[in-house]
Coordinates of C-alpha atoms in Angstrom, one line a residue:
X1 CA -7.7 -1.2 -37.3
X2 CA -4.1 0.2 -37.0
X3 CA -5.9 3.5 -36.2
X4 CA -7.7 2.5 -33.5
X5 CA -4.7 0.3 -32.1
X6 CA -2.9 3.8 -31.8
X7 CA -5.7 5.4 -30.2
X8 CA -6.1 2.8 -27.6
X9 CA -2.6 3.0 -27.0
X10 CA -2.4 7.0 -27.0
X11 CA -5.3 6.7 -24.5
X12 CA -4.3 4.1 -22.2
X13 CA -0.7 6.3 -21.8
X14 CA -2.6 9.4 -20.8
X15 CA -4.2 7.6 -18.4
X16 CA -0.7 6.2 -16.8
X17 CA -1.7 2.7 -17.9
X18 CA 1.2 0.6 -18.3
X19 CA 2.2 -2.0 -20.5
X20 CA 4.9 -3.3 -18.7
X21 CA 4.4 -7.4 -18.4
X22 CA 3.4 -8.7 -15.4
X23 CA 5.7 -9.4 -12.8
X24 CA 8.7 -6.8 -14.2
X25 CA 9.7 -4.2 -12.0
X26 CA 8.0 -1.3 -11.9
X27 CA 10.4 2.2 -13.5
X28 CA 8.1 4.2 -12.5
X29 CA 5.3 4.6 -9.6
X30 CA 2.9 7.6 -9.1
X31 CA 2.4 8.6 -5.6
X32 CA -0.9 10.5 -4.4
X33 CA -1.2 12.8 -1.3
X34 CA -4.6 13.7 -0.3
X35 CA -6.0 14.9 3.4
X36 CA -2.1 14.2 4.6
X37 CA -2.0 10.3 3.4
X38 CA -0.3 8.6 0.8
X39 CA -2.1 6.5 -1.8
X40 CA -0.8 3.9 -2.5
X41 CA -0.1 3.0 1.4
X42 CA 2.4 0.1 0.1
X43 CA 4.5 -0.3 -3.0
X44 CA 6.1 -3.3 -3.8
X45 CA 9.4 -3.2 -6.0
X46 CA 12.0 -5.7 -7.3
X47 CA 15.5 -5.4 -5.7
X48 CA 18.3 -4.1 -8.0
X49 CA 15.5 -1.4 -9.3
X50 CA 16.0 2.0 -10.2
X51 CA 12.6 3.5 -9.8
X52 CA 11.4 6.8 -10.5
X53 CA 8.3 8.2 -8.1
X54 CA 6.0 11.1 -9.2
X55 CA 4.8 12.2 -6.3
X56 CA 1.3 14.5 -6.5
X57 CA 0.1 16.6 -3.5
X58 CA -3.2 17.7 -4.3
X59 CA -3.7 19.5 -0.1
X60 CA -3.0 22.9 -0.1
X61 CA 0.0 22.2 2.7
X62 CA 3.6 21.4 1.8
X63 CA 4.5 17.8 2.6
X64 CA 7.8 15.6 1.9
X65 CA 8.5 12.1 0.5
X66 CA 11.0 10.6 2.3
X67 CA 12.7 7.1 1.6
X68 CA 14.6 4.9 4.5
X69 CA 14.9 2.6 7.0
X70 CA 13.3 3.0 10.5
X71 CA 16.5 4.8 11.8
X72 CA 16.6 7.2 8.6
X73 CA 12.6 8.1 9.7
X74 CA 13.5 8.9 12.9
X75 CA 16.7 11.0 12.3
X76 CA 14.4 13.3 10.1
X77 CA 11.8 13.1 12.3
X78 CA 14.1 15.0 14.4
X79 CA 16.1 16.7 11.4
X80 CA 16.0 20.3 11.0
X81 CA 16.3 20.6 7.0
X82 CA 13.6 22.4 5.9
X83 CA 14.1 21.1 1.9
X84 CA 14.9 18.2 0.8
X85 CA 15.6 17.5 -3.2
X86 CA 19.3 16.8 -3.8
X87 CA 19.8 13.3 -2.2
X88 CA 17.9 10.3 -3.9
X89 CA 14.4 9.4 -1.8
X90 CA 14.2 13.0 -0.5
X91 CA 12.1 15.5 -1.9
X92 CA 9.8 18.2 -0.7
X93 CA 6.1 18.4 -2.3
X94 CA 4.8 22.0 -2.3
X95 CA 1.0 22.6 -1.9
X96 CA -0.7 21.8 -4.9
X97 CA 2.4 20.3 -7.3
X98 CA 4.1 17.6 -8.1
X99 CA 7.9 16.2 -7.4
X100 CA 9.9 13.6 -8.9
X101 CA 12.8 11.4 -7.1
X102 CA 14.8 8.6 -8.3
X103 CA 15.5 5.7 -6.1
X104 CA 17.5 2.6 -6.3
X105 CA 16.5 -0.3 -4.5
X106 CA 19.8 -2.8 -3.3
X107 CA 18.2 -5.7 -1.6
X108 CA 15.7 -7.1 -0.2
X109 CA 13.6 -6.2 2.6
X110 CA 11.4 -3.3 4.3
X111 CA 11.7 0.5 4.1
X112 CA 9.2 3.5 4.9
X113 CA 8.4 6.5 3.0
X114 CA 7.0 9.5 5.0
X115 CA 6.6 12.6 5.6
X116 CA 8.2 14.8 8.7
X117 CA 6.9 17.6 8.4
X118 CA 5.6 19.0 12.3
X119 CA 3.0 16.0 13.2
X120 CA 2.4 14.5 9.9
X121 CA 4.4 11.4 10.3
X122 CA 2.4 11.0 14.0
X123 CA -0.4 11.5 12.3
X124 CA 0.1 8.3 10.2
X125 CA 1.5 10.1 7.3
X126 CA 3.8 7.0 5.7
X127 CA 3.6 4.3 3.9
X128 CA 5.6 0.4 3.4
X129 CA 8.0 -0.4 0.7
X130 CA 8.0 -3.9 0.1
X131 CA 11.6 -4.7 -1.8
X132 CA 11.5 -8.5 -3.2

């Protein structure tokens, strides 16, 4: 029985399946980019969270994953950096990899992750973070 308690367990981890109890914060939360959207569209975190995202681009384009307010999404709308990586919530997602950033959630409210690339965030590339 102990056996197959581990093997369940070693098998529910490779799959990402958490055993965190319900309701507690998530640490960490994978991120999916497929055909130029993020899955999941909206994440919902705890505030006071440190949370770690893993953010997979399976399209063979570069995208970014970028975490902020409205008037942080519009200043790299019109931002010219062409990498991002070395501020928390900013990372750039080569074709075909996968990135990590850590993020620490304050308060309470709304944010907006996206991605600024020429006409991705137009195109509806972006997604709602949901800080309770």
């Amino acid at each position: 029985m102990a056996r197959l308690t581990r093997v369940l367990a070693v098998g529910l981890l490779a799959l990402g399946v958490s055993c965190t109890p319900a309701g507690a914060a998530p640490s960490e939360v994978i991120v999916n980019i497929e055909h130029s959207r993020f899955d999941p569209g909206t994440i919902d975190v705890d505030a006071g969270t440190t949370v770690t995202f893993v953010v997979h681009n399976s399209d063979p384009i570069d995208h970014e994953f970028i975490i902020g307010d409205q008037a942080m999404q519009d200043i790299h709308e019109k931002g010219t950096e062409a990498h991002h990586g070395a501020r928390p919530g900013e990372i750039s997602v080569p074709a075909l990899s996968t990135r990590t950033t850590t993020y620490t959630f304050t308060g309470p409210g709304t944010l907006i992750y996206g991605c600024h690339l020429p006409s991705h965030y137009d195109y509806g590339m972006r997604g709602v973070l949901e800080i309770s």
